[in-house]
Coordinates of C-alpha atoms in Angstrom, one line a residue:
M1361 CA 7.2 -9.4 22.9
K1362 CA 4.3 -7.8 21.6
R1363 CA 5.6 -5.1 19.1
L1364 CA 4.3 -1.2 20.5
S1365 CA 2.5 0.4 18.0
L1366 CA 4.0 4.0 17.3
F1367 CA 1.2 6.1 18.7
T1368 CA 1.6 4.0 21.9
K1369 CA 5.3 4.6 21.6
V1370 CA 5.2 8.0 20.9
F1371 CA 2.3 8.7 23.8
A1372 CA 4.3 7.2 26.1
Y1373 CA 7.7 9.2 25.4
T1374 CA 5.7 12.3 25.7
F1375 CA 3.4 11.6 28.6
S1376 CA 6.9 10.4 30.6
I1377 CA 8.9 14.1 29.8
F1378 CA 5.4 15.7 31.3
A1379 CA 5.8 13.5 34.1
V1380 CA 8.8 14.3 35.1
L1381 CA 8.8 17.2 34.9
L1382 CA 5.2 18.4 37.1
L1383 CA 6.5 16.2 39.5
C1384 CA 10.0 17.9 39.3
L1385 CA 7.9 21.2 39.6
H1386 CA 6.4 19.7 42.6
L1387 CA 9.0 18.6 44.6
A1388 CA 10.5 22.2 44.0
I1389 CA 7.1 23.5 45.3
Y1390 CA 7.7 21.1 48.7
F1391 CA 11.2 22.0 49.8
L1392 CA 11.2 25.2 48.5
F1393 CA 7.5 26.5 50.2
P1394 CA 9.2 26.9 54.0
L1395 CA 11.6 30.0 53.1
T1396 CA 9.0 32.0 51.0
Y1397 CA 6.3 30.3 54.1
Q1398 CA 8.6 31.9 56.6
D1399 CA 9.1 35.3 55.6
K1400 CA 5.8 35.9 54.7
R1401 CA 4.9 34.9 58.3
Q1402 CA 7.8 37.6 60.0
E1403 CA 6.4 40.3 57.7
N1404 CA 3.0 39.1 58.6
L1405 CA 3.9 39.3 62.6
S1406 CA 5.5 42.8 62.2
Q1407 CA 2.6 44.4 60.7
K1408 CA 0.7 43.4 63.3
A1409 CA 2.9 44.8 65.8
T1410 CA 3.2 48.0 65.0
D1411 CA -0.6 48.7 64.3
I1412 CA -1.4 47.3 67.7
A1413 CA 1.2 49.4 69.1
R1414 CA 0.3 53.2 67.4
S1415 CA -3.8 52.1 68.5
L1416 CA -2.1 51.5 72.3
D1417 CA -0.6 54.5 71.9
G1418 CA -1.1 56.4 74.6
Q1419 CA -3.7 54.6 77.1
D1420 CA -3.0 54.2 80.8
Q1421 CA -0.5 51.3 81.2
K1422 CA -3.5 49.6 83.6
T1423 CA -5.2 49.3 79.5
M1424 CA -2.5 48.3 77.7
E1425 CA -2.3 45.1 79.5
Q1426 CA -6.0 44.3 79.7
V1427 CA -6.1 44.6 75.0
L1428 CA -2.9 42.7 75.0
A1429 CA -4.1 39.9 78.0
V1430 CA -7.6 39.4 75.3
Y1431 CA -5.3 39.8 72.2
S1432 CA -2.9 36.8 73.5
R1433 CA -5.8 34.9 74.0
S1434 CA -7.2 34.9 71.0
S1435 CA -4.6 34.8 68.4
D1436 CA -1.4 32.9 68.2
I1437 CA 0.7 35.5 68.9
L1438 CA 1.4 36.4 72.1
V1439 CA 1.9 39.9 73.4
T1440 CA 3.1 41.2 77.3
I1441 CA 4.9 44.4 78.4
K1442 CA 8.7 44.1 79.1
G1443 CA 9.8 47.1 80.7
E1444 CA 13.2 48.6 81.0
A1445 CA 15.5 45.8 80.7
S1446 CA 18.3 45.2 82.9
T1447 CA 20.1 42.1 81.2
N1448 CA 20.9 40.9 78.2
T1449 CA 18.4 38.0 79.0
L1450 CA 14.8 37.0 77.6
K1451 CA 12.9 35.7 79.2
V1452 CA 10.0 33.8 77.4
A1453 CA 6.3 34.2 78.5
D1454 CA 5.0 31.3 80.1
G1455 CA 1.5 30.5 77.4
L1456 CA 3.4 30.4 74.2
P1457 CA 2.3 27.4 72.0
L1458 CA 5.6 24.9 71.8
D1459 CA 6.4 21.3 70.8
P1460 CA 9.2 20.2 72.7
K1461 CA 9.0 17.5 70.9
R1462 CA 9.7 18.5 67.5
Q1463 CA 13.0 19.9 66.4
T1464 CA 11.4 22.3 63.6
N1465 CA 10.1 25.0 65.9
S1466 CA 11.4 28.3 66.2
I1467 CA 10.3 31.4 67.6
V1468 CA 9.9 35.4 66.2
I1469 CA 10.2 38.6 68.5
E1470 CA 9.2 41.9 67.2
E1471 CA 9.6 44.8 69.7
R1472 CA 7.4 48.6 70.0
E1473 CA 7.9 50.7 72.6
L1474 CA 5.2 53.5 72.8
K1475 CA 4.1 55.9 75.9
T1476 CA 1.3 55.8 77.9
R1477 CA -0.7 58.3 79.3
G1478 CA 1.6 59.1 82.7
G1479 CA 4.6 59.3 79.8
Q1480 CA 6.3 56.5 80.6
T1481 CA 7.8 54.8 77.8
L1482 CA 7.0 50.7 77.8
T1483 CA 8.9 48.3 75.3
L1484 CA 5.8 45.6 74.0
Q1485 CA 6.8 42.5 72.8
F1486 CA 5.6 39.9 70.7
L1487 CA 6.7 36.3 70.2
T1488 CA 4.9 33.3 68.2
S1489 CA 6.2 30.0 66.9
M1490 CA 6.6 28.9 63.4
D1491 CA 7.1 24.9 62.9
L1492 CA 7.6 26.0 59.6
Q1493 CA 8.3 22.8 58.0
K1494 CA 4.7 20.3 59.8
E1495 CA 2.8 24.0 58.4
A1496 CA 4.1 23.8 55.3
E1497 CA 3.3 19.7 55.0
Q1498 CA -0.3 20.6 56.0
M1499 CA -0.8 23.4 53.3
S1500 CA 1.1 21.4 50.1
L1501 CA -0.8 18.1 51.2
G1502 CA -3.7 20.2 51.1
F1503 CA -3.5 21.7 47.3
L1504 CA -0.5 19.5 45.6
P1505 CA -2.3 16.5 44.9
Y1506 CA -5.2 18.6 43.7
T1507 CA -2.4 20.1 40.7
L1508 CA -0.9 16.9 40.9
L1509 CA -3.5 15.3 39.3
A1510 CA -5.0 17.8 37.1
S1511 CA -2.1 18.6 35.1
F1512 CA -1.2 13.9 34.8
L1513 CA -5.6 14.8 33.2
L1514 CA -3.9 17.6 31.7
S1515 CA -0.4 16.2 30.5
L1516 CA -2.5 12.6 29.3
L1517 CA -4.5 14.9 26.7
I1518 CA -1.8 17.0 25.8
S1519 CA 0.1 14.1 24.6
Y1520 CA -2.9 12.0 23.2
S1521 CA -2.9 15.1 20.5
Y1522 CA 0.8 15.3 20.1
A1523 CA 0.8 11.8 19.3
K1524 CA -2.2 11.7 17.2
M1525 CA -1.2 14.5 15.0
I1526 CA 2.8 13.0 15.0
V1527 CA 1.2 9.9 14.2
A1528 CA -1.8 9.6 11.6
P1529 CA 0.2 11.1 8.5
I1530 CA 2.4 8.1 9.5
L1531 CA -0.9 6.3 9.8
D1532 CA -1.8 7.6 6.4
I1533 CA 0.9 6.1 4.2
K1534 CA 1.0 2.9 5.6
R1535 CA -2.8 2.0 4.4
A1536 CA -2.0 4.5 1.0
T1537 CA 1.5 2.2 0.2
R1538 CA -1.2 -1.1 1.9
R1539 CA -3.8 0.0 -1.3
M1540 CA -0.6 0.3 -3.5
M1541 CA 1.3 -3.2 -2.7
D1542 CA -2.0 -4.1 -4.3
L1543 CA -1.6 -2.3 -7.0
D1544 CA -4.1 0.2 -7.2
R1545 CA -4.2 2.6 -9.5
D1546 CA -6.7 4.8 -7.8
V1547 CA -4.4 5.5 -5.0
R1548 CA -3.2 8.8 -4.5
L1549 CA -1.7 10.4 -0.7
R1550 CA -2.9 13.5 0.1
V1551 CA -0.7 16.3 0.0
D1552 CA -2.5 18.5 2.3
S1553 CA 0.7 20.3 3.9
T1554 CA 4.9 21.4 2.3
D1555 CA 6.5 20.1 5.1
E1556 CA 9.2 16.9 5.2
I1557 CA 5.8 15.3 5.8
G1558 CA 4.4 16.4 2.3
D1559 CA 7.0 16.1 0.7
L1560 CA 7.8 12.6 1.6
K1561 CA 3.7 11.9 0.7
E1562 CA 5.0 14.1 -3.4
Q1563 CA 7.6 11.6 -4.0
I1564 CA 5.5 8.5 -2.7
N1565 CA 2.9 9.5 -5.1
S1566 CA 5.6 10.4 -7.6
L1567 CA 7.4 7.3 -6.8
Y1568 CA 4.7 4.9 -7.3
Q1569 CA 3.4 6.4 -10.7
H1570 CA 7.0 6.1 -12.0
L1571 CA 6.2 2.4 -10.7
L1572 CA 2.2 1.9 -13.0
A1573 CA 4.3 3.4 -15.9
T1574 CA 6.6 1.0 -16.1
I1575 CA 5.0 -1.8 -15.3
S1576 CA 2.6 -1.5 -17.4
N1577 CA 5.5 -0.9 -20.4
L1578 CA 6.8 -4.0 -19.4
H1579 CA 3.1 -5.7 -19.6
E1580 CA 2.7 -3.8 -23.2
K1581 CA 6.4 -5.0 -24.6
N1582 CA 5.1 -9.0 -22.7
E1583 CA 2.2 -9.2 -24.6
A1584 CA 4.2 -8.5 -27.6
V1585 CA 6.4 -11.1 -26.4
L1586 CA 4.2 -13.4 -26.4
Q1587 CA 2.1 -12.4 -29.9
L1588 CA 5.1 -12.5 -31.2
E1589 CA 5.7 -16.4 -29.8
R1590 CA 2.5 -17.4 -31.1
M1591 CA 2.9 -16.1 -34.3
K1592 CA 6.0 -17.5 -34.4
V1593 CA 4.3 -21.4 -33.3
E1594 CA 1.2 -20.6 -36.5
F1595 CA 4.2 -20.1 -39.1
L1596 CA 6.2 -22.6 -38.0
R1597 CA 2.7 -24.6 -37.6
G1598 CA 1.6 -23.0 -41.6
A1599 CA 5.4 -23.4 -43.2
S1600 CA 6.4 -27.7 -41.9
H1601 CA 2.6 -28.5 -44.3
E1602 CA 3.9 -26.0 -46.8
L1603 CA 7.9 -27.7 -46.7
K1604 CA 6.1 -31.5 -46.3
T1605 CA 3.8 -31.1 -50.1
P1606 CA 7.5 -30.3 -52.2
L1607 CA 9.7 -32.7 -50.2
T1608 CA 7.1 -35.5 -50.4
S1609 CA 6.8 -35.1 -54.3
L1610 CA 10.8 -35.2 -54.4
K1611 CA 11.2 -38.1 -52.7
I1612 CA 8.5 -39.8 -54.5
L1613 CA 10.5 -38.2 -57.4
L1614 CA 14.3 -39.7 -57.1
E1615 CA 12.4 -43.2 -55.5
N1616 CA 11.3 -43.9 -59.1
M1617 CA 13.7 -42.7 -60.8
Q1618 CA 15.7 -44.8 -58.6
A1619 CA 13.7 -48.0 -59.6
K1620 CA 13.1 -46.8 -63.5
V1621 CA 9.7 -47.4 -62.8
G1622 CA 7.5 -46.4 -66.2
R1623 CA 7.4 -43.0 -67.4
Y1624 CA 10.5 -41.9 -65.0
K1625 CA 12.9 -44.1 -66.5
D1626 CA 13.7 -40.6 -68.9
R1627 CA 16.4 -39.5 -65.9
D1628 CA 17.1 -36.0 -67.9
H1629 CA 13.7 -34.8 -67.5
Y1630 CA 13.0 -35.7 -64.6
L1631 CA 16.5 -34.4 -63.2
T1632 CA 15.0 -31.5 -64.3
V1633 CA 11.8 -31.4 -62.7
A1634 CA 13.5 -32.6 -59.4
S1635 CA 15.8 -29.3 -59.6
N1636 CA 12.7 -26.8 -59.7
L1637 CA 11.4 -28.6 -56.8
V1638 CA 14.6 -27.8 -54.8
D1639 CA 14.3 -24.6 -56.7
D1640 CA 11.2 -24.0 -54.6
L1641 CA 12.4 -25.5 -51.2
S1642 CA 14.8 -23.0 -51.8
H1643 CA 12.5 -20.0 -51.9
Q1644 CA 10.5 -21.1 -49.2
V1645 CA 13.4 -21.7 -47.3
L1646 CA 14.5 -18.5 -48.1
Q1647 CA 10.5 -16.8 -47.4
I1648 CA 11.2 -18.4 -43.4
L1649 CA 14.6 -16.7 -43.0
S1650 CA 13.4 -13.4 -44.2
L1651 CA 10.2 -13.2 -41.9
S1652 CA 12.1 -14.4 -38.8
S1653 CA 14.5 -11.1 -39.5
V1654 CA 11.5 -9.0 -39.9
Q1655 CA 9.9 -10.4 -37.0
E1656 CA 13.4 -8.7 -34.7
L1657 CA 12.9 -5.5 -36.5
R1658 CA 9.4 -3.7 -35.7
E1659 CA 10.5 -1.1 -33.9
E1660 CA 13.1 0.0 -37.2
K1661 CA 10.8 1.9 -39.3
E1662 CA 11.3 4.1 -42.0
T1663 CA 9.0 6.4 -44.5
I1664 CA 9.6 4.2 -47.9
S1665 CA 7.6 5.7 -51.4
L1666 CA 5.4 3.5 -52.7
R1667 CA 5.5 3.9 -56.2
E1668 CA 9.6 3.4 -56.0
L1669 CA 9.2 0.3 -54.4
T1670 CA 5.7 -1.9 -56.4
S1671 CA 8.1 -0.4 -59.4
S1672 CA 11.2 -1.8 -58.4
L1673 CA 9.8 -5.4 -57.9
L1674 CA 7.5 -5.7 -61.0
A1675 CA 10.9 -5.2 -62.5
D1676 CA 11.6 -8.5 -60.8
Y1677 CA 8.4 -10.6 -62.6
S1678 CA 8.5 -8.7 -65.6
L1679 CA 9.3 -12.2 -67.1
L1680 CA 7.0 -13.7 -65.9
A1681 CA 4.9 -11.1 -66.3
K1682 CA 5.6 -11.8 -70.4
E1683 CA 4.8 -15.3 -70.0
S1684 CA 2.1 -15.4 -69.2
K1685 CA 0.8 -12.1 -71.5
L1686 CA 0.0 -10.0 -68.3
S1687 CA -0.9 -5.9 -68.4
V1688 CA 0.6 -4.6 -65.7
E1689 CA -0.5 -0.8 -64.7
N1690 CA 1.0 1.2 -61.5
H1691 CA -1.1 3.7 -60.6
L1692 CA 0.8 5.3 -57.1
S1693 CA 2.4 8.8 -57.5
H1694 CA 3.3 10.4 -54.3
Q1695 CA 1.9 7.8 -51.9
Q1696 CA 4.4 6.7 -48.9
A1697 CA 4.3 4.1 -46.4
Y1698 CA 5.6 4.4 -42.7
L1699 CA 7.4 0.6 -42.2
N1700 CA 10.2 -1.4 -41.5
P1701 CA 11.7 -2.1 -44.9
S1702 CA 12.8 -5.5 -45.2
T1703 CA 9.1 -5.7 -43.7
L1704 CA 7.1 -3.4 -46.9
R1705 CA 9.2 -4.8 -48.9
L1706 CA 8.6 -8.9 -48.2
L1707 CA 5.0 -7.7 -48.0
L1708 CA 4.9 -6.8 -51.7
S1709 CA 7.0 -8.9 -53.0
N1710 CA 4.9 -11.9 -52.0
L1711 CA 1.3 -9.8 -52.9
I1712 CA 2.9 -8.9 -56.4
S1713 CA 4.5 -12.8 -56.7
N1714 CA 0.7 -14.0 -56.6
A1715 CA -0.6 -12.1 -58.6
T1716 CA 1.4 -12.5 -61.2
K1717 CA 1.8 -16.0 -60.8
H1718 CA -2.0 -16.7 -59.9
S1719 CA -3.2 -14.0 -62.7
S1720 CA -5.3 -15.6 -65.5
P1721 CA -2.3 -15.6 -68.8
G1722 CA -3.7 -13.0 -70.7
G1723 CA -4.9 -11.0 -68.0
F1724 CA -4.0 -7.7 -65.7
V1725 CA -2.1 -6.6 -62.3
R1726 CA -3.2 -3.3 -61.3
I1727 CA -1.2 -1.5 -58.3
G1728 CA -3.1 1.8 -57.1
E1729 CA -4.6 4.0 -54.2
E1730 CA -8.3 4.4 -53.5
N1731 CA -9.5 6.1 -49.9
G1732 CA -6.6 5.7 -48.0
W1733 CA -6.5 2.4 -48.7
F1734 CA -3.3 0.6 -51.0
Y1735 CA -5.2 -2.5 -53.1
I1736 CA -3.7 -5.0 -55.9
E1737 CA -6.1 -7.0 -58.1
N1738 CA -5.5 -9.0 -60.8
S1739 CA -7.1 -11.5 -62.6
C1740 CA -8.2 -14.9 -61.7
S1741 CA -10.5 -18.1 -61.7
I1742 CA -13.7 -18.2 -59.2
K1743 CA -11.6 -21.4 -57.6
E1744 CA -8.5 -19.1 -57.4
Q1745 CA -10.6 -16.7 -55.7
T1746 CA -11.6 -18.9 -53.4
I1747 CA -8.2 -21.0 -52.3
V1748 CA -7.0 -16.7 -51.6
V1749 CA -9.8 -15.8 -49.3
Q1750 CA -9.4 -19.2 -47.6
S1751 CA -6.1 -18.8 -46.4
F1752 CA -6.6 -14.9 -45.1
S1753 CA -9.5 -17.2 -42.7
D1754 CA -8.5 -18.3 -39.5
E1755 CA -9.2 -22.2 -39.7
Y1756 CA -6.7 -22.0 -42.8
H1757 CA -3.3 -23.8 -41.5
R1758 CA -6.1 -27.2 -39.8
Q1759 CA -8.5 -26.8 -43.7
A1760 CA -6.8 -26.5 -46.5
K1761 CA -3.7 -27.4 -48.0
G1762 CA -1.4 -26.6 -50.6
S1763 CA -1.8 -22.8 -51.5
G1764 CA 1.1 -21.6 -50.8
L1765 CA 3.7 -20.0 -48.4
G1766 CA 3.3 -16.6 -49.3
L1767 CA -0.2 -16.1 -48.8
F1768 CA 1.0 -17.0 -44.9
V1769 CA 3.8 -15.1 -45.4
I1770 CA 1.4 -12.2 -46.1
K1771 CA -1.1 -12.6 -43.2
T1772 CA 2.1 -13.2 -40.9
L1773 CA 3.2 -9.6 -41.4
L1774 CA 0.1 -8.3 -41.5
E1775 CA -0.9 -9.5 -38.2
H1776 CA 2.2 -8.5 -37.2
E1777 CA 2.6 -5.1 -37.6
E1778 CA -1.2 -4.8 -37.5
I1779 CA -2.5 -3.6 -40.8
P1780 CA -5.9 -3.6 -41.5
Y1781 CA -6.7 -5.5 -44.6
R1782 CA -9.7 -7.0 -46.5
V1783 CA -9.8 -8.7 -49.8
E1784 CA -13.5 -8.3 -52.4
R1785 CA -14.1 -10.9 -55.1
K1786 CA -15.0 -10.0 -58.0
E1787 CA -16.9 -12.1 -61.2
Q1788 CA -13.4 -12.2 -62.9
S1789 CA -10.4 -10.3 -60.7
L1790 CA -9.2 -10.4 -57.2
I1791 CA -8.9 -6.9 -55.4
F1792 CA -6.6 -7.0 -52.1
L1793 CA -6.6 -3.6 -50.1
M1794 CA -4.4 -3.3 -47.4
K1795 CA -4.2 0.2 -44.7
V1796 CA -0.7 1.2 -45.0
P1797 CA 0.9 2.8 -41.9
G1798 CA 1.9 6.4 -43.1
P1799 CA 0.8 9.2 -45.4
L1800 CA -1.1 7.6 -47.6
S1801 CA -4.1 6.6 -44.9

């Protein structure tokens, strides 16, 4: 069965109500009309009898009879002179229009007294017959069909207008919600009333805006998760490459020591070398674990003093700097950064470690801020500069080899936190600059 639309239902229901009311009204007119019609006819006969009696009063009897005969022939009212009645019987005059076959005939009688010119008192008898049902049917059938047709046409027009008025806002909501299902961000219901329909439209608009905001938020979080997953894949790829080199060296060293090949017979010396390789592996594993932990703490940020943090880290590398006879200068003063503490500490630790380990003996390491950019400058050879620059290129993990896990950790952290950075080369030194979030920038 075909489903009816809301407009069709409202139109059908409204028109049905109007049709029933109109039918009841016309039936009432049809059945009640004979009662009012009879009263009207009696009133009309009484008025005519009074007028005729008043006009014939004082005339001679012969003149009266002639006038009454003419009047009876020209109208549906029969007028006779009753004379003096000797009995209580009423003799109906001949010529009264009666249909003996119909059971709804009725006779209306009016009597008026008047005096002739000779002073004789006469009684005029006015008689008329009425078939009320027949006359009512004829009159009703004369105008009721037209009024019924006009009423139905008017009902159709009113029902159509009413159904359209009721259904229009609902159809508007239907069209708008269909576009909302397609997540059209420009769609909005037009609120042009303060009734329940207007409230419903306003609530739908608010709900849709909230839905769009939620979807946008979920999209942003989904993008962040995908970015994090891509970072983890890149990180594991780079970490596996960096861990493979010392593991291979350690395996070769131990195999040669077991076979007592050449210089590897000096087991005490090469055990120390193997221990150093294990320490290097342990350090790299700790970096991997630290990086994995800070990736899960992206939102836990706070304001940190760069002067205090860099001074603490420089103290950890003071012995290495002293062995390489490096001049360490910290020009930071009041600068602050707004970042996750673990992330910033791991980032600066790797930067200072790389600058200290790869600086030329007798060189320098400088830390400071210039024009909103945090920088670390260290003296190094052209070869070291090339390795560092390649470490920050997109093709680094597929082309460069053996440049250390620390630089990759720095690059990963910077991209994870969306921190702008750049590397500048000088003749005898390399400067790394980054735009740290916070008052510094």
